CSV table of C-alpha atoms and ligand atoms in Angstrom, one decimal:
chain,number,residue,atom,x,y,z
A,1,UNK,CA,14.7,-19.2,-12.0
A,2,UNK,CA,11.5,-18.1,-11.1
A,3,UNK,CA,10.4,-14.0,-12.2
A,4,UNK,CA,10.5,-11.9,-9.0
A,5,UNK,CA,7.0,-10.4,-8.3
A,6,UNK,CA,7.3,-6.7,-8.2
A,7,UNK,CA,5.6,-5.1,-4.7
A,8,UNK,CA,5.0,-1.6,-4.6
A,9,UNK,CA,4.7,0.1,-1.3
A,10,UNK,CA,2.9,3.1,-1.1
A,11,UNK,CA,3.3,6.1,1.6
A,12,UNK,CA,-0.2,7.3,2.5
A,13,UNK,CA,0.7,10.0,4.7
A,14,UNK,CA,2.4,13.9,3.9
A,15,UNK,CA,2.7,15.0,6.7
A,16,UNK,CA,5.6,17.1,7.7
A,17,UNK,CA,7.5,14.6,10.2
A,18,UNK,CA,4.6,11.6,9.4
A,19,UNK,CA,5.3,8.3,11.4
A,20,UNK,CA,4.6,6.8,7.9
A,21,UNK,CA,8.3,7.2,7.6
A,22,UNK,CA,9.1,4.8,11.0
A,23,UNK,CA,6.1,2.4,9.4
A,24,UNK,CA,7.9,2.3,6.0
A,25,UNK,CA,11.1,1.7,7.2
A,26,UNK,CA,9.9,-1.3,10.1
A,27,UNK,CA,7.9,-2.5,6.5
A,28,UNK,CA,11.5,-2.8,4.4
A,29,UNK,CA,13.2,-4.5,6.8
A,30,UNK,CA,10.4,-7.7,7.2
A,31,UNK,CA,10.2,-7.5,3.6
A,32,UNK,CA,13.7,-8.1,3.6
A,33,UNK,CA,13.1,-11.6,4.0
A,34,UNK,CA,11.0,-12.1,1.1
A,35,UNK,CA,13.1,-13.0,-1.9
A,36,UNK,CA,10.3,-13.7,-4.4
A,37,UNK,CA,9.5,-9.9,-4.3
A,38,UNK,CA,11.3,-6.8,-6.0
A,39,UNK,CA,9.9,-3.7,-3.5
A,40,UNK,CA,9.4,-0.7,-5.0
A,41,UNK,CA,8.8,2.4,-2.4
A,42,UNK,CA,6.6,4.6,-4.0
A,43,UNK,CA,5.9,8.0,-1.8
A,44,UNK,CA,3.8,10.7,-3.1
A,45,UNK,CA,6.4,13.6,-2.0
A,46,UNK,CA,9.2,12.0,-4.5
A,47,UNK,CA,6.9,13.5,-7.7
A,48,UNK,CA,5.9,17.2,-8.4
A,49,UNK,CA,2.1,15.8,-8.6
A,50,UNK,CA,-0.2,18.9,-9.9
A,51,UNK,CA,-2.8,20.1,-7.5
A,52,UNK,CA,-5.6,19.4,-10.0
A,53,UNK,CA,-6.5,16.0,-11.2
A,54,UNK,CA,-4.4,16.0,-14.4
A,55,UNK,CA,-3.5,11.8,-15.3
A,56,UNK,CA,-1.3,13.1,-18.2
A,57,UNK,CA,0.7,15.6,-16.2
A,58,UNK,CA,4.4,14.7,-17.2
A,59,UNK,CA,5.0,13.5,-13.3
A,60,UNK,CA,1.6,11.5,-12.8
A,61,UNK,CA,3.0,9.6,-15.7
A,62,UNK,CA,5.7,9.1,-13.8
A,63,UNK,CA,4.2,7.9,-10.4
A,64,UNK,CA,1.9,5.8,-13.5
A,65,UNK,CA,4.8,4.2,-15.1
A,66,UNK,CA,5.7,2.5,-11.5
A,67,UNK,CA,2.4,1.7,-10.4
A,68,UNK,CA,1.5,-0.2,-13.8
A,69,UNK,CA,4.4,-2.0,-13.1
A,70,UNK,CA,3.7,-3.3,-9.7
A,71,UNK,CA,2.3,-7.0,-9.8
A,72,UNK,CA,0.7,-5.9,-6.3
A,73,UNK,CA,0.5,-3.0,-3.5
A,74,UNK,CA,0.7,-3.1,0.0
A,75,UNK,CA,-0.2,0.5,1.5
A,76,UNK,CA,0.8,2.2,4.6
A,77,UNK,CA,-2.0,3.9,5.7
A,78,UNK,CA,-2.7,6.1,8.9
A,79,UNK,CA,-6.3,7.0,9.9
A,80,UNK,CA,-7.4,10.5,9.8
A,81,UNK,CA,-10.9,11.5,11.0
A,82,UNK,CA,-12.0,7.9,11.1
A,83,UNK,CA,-10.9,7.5,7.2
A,84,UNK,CA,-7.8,8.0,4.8
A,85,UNK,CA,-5.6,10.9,3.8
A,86,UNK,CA,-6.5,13.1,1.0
A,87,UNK,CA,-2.6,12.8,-0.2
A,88,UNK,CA,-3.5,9.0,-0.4
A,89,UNK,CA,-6.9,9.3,-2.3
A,90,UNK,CA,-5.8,11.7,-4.9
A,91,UNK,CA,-2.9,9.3,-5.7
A,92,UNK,CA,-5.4,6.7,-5.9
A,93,UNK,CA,-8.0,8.4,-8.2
A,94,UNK,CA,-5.6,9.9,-10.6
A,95,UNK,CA,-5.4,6.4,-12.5
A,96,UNK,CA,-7.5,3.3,-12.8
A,97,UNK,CA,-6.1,0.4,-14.8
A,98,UNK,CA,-2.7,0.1,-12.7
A,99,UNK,CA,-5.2,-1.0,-10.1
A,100,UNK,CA,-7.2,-3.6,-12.4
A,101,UNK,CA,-7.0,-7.2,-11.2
A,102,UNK,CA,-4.2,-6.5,-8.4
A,103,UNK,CA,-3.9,-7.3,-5.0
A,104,UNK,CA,-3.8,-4.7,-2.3
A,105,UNK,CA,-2.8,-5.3,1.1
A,106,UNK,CA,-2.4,-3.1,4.4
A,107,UNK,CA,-0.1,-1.8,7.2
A,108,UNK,CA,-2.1,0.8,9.3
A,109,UNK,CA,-1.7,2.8,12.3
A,110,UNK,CA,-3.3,5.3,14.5
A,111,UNK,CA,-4.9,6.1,17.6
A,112,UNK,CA,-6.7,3.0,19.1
A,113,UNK,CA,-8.5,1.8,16.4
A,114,UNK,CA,-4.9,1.5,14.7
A,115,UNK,CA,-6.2,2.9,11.4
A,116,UNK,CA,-8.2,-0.3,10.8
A,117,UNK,CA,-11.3,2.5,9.9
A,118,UNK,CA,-9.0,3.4,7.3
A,119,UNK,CA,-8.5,0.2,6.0
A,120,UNK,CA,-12.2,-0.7,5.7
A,121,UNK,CA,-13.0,2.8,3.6
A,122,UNK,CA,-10.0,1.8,1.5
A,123,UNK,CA,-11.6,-1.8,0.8
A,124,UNK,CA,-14.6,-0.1,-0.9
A,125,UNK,CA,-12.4,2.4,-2.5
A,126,UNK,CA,-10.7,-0.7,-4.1
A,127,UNK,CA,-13.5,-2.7,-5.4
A,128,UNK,CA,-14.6,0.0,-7.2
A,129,UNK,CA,-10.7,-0.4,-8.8
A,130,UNK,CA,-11.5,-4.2,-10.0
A,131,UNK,CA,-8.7,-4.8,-7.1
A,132,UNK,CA,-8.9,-7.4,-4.5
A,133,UNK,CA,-8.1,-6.6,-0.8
A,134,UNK,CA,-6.1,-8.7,1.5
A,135,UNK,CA,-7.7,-10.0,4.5
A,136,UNK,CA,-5.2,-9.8,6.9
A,137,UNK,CA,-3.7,-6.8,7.9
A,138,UNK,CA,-1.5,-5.1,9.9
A,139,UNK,CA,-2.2,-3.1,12.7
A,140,UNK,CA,-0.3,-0.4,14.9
A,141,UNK,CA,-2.0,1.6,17.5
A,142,UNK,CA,-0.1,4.5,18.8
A,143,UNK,CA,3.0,3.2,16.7
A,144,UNK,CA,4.7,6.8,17.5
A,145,UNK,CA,5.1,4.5,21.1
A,146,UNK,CA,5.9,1.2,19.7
A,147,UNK,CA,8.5,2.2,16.5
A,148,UNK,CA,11.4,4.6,16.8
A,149,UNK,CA,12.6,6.6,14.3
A,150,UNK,CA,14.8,3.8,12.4
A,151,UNK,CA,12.1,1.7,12.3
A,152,UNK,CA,12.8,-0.8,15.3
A,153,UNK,CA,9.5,-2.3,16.7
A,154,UNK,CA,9.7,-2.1,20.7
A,155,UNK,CA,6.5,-4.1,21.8
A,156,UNK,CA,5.6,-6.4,18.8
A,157,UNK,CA,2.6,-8.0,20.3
A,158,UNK,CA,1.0,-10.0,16.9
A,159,UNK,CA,2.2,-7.7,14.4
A,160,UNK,CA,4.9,-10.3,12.9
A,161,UNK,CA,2.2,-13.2,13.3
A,162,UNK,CA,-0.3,-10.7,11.7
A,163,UNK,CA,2.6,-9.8,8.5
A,164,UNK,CA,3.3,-13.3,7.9
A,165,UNK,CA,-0.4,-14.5,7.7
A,166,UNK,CA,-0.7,-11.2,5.7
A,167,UNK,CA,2.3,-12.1,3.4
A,168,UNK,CA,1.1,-15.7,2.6
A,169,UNK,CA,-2.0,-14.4,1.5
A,170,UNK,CA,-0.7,-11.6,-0.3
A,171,UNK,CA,1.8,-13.8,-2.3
A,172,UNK,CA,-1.2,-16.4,-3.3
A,173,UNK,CA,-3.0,-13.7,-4.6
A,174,UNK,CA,0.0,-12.0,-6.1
A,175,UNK,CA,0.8,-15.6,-7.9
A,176,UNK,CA,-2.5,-16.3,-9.0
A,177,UNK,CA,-3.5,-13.1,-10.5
A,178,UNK,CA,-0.2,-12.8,-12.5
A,179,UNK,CA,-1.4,-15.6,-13.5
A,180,UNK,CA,-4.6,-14.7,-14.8
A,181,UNK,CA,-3.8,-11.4,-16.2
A,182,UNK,CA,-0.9,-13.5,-18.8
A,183,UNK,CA,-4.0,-16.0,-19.4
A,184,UNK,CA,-6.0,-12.7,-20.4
A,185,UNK,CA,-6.1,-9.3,-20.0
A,186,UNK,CA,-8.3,-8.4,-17.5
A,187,UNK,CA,-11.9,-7.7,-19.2
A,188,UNK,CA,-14.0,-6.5,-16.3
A,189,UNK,CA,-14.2,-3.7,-17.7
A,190,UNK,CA,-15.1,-4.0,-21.0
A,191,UNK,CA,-18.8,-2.4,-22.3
B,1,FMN,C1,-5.9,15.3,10.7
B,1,FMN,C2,-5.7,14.1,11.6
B,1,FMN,C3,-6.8,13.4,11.9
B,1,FMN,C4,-6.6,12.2,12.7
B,1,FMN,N1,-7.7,11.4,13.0
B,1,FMN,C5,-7.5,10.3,13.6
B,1,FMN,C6,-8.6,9.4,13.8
B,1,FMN,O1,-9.7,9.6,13.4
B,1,FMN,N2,-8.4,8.2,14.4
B,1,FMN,C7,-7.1,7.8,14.9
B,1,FMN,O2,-7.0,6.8,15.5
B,1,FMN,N3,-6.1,8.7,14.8
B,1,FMN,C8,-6.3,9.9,14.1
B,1,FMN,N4,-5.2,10.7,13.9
B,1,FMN,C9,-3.9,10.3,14.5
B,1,FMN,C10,-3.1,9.8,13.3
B,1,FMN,O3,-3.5,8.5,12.9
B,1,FMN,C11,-1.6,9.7,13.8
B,1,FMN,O4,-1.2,11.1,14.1
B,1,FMN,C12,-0.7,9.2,12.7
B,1,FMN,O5,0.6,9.2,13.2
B,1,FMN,C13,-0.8,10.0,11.4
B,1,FMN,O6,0.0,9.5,10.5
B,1,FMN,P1,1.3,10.3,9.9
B,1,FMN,O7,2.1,10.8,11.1
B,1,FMN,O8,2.1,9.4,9.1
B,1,FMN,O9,0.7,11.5,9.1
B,1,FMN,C14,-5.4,11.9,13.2
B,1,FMN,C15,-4.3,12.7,12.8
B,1,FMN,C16,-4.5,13.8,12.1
B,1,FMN,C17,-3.3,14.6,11.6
């Protein structure tokens, strides 16, 4: 039998009563039908994180340990002021090498640009991280409207067209950079 790839999904919101929650939990259940991948939920309020930037800090070894074993990341992102959260950032910058030669795909939401801005600041972020962004992404605006609190999507429009093109791309990526990174460890790097 084929090795399940491992998925981490990554809250990128806080916020006391964030609709990352209703995002997250519409996210599970599509992933639900995707057998090739183990999902790990990864959200930043599970871990004691220090307020300074401190990588070896006994719980950013923790959130470490689960990102370095992630074959690849989608994030659920909101748009504040036109970018990303802060809470999403400093997760990001504590570490670099769980990032290396990974793919990183997107659900975002918020107001009607439906955090796409996010998404494109994150894209830069990420290629900075030797990552490679998916394409596709995901979009809600106003998803407060559109998801209840169990994560039941009322008005779909494209979003499951959108996931699935999303999904195919993620899992060629996923498959070919596993791939690559058992051929050799990733050297981008290097001096
Ligand atoms: C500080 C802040 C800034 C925001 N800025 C934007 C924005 O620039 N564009 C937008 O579409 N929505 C914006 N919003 C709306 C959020 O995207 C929306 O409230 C979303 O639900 C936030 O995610 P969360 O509830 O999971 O924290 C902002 C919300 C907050 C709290």
């Amino acid at each position: 039998m084929q090795k399940l790839m491992r998925l981490a999904v990554i809250y990128g919101s806080t916020r006391e009563g964030r609709i990352c929650d209703r995002v997250v939990k519409w996210l599970r259940k599509e992933l639900a039908g995707f057998a090739q991948f183990e999902i790990d939920i990864i959200d930043p309020l599970a871990f004691s994180l220090p307020a300074q930037h401190l990588p070896h800090h006994p719980e950013a070894r923790r959130l470490a340990d689960r990102l370095h074993r992630a074959d690849g990341f989608i994030l659920v992102t909101p748009e504040y002021n036109h970018s990303f959260t802060a809470s999403l950032k400093f997760l990001i910058d504590l570490f670099a090498e769980p990032w290396h030669g990974k793919p990183i795909a997107f659900v975002c939401y918020g107001g009607v640009s439906g955090g796409l801005r996010a998404v494109e600041q994150l894209r830069l972020v990420f290629a900075e991280l030797h990552a490679v962004t998916i394409c596709d992404a995901v979009s809600f605006s106003s998803p407060w409207r559109r998801l209840d609190p169990e994560g039941l999507l009322q008005d779909p429009g494209d979003a499951l067209r959108r996931f699935a093109r999303m999904m195919r791309q993620l899992q060629w990526w996923t498959e070919a950079l596993i791939a690559a990174r058992c051929d050799r460890p990733y050297a981008g790097i290097a001096a």
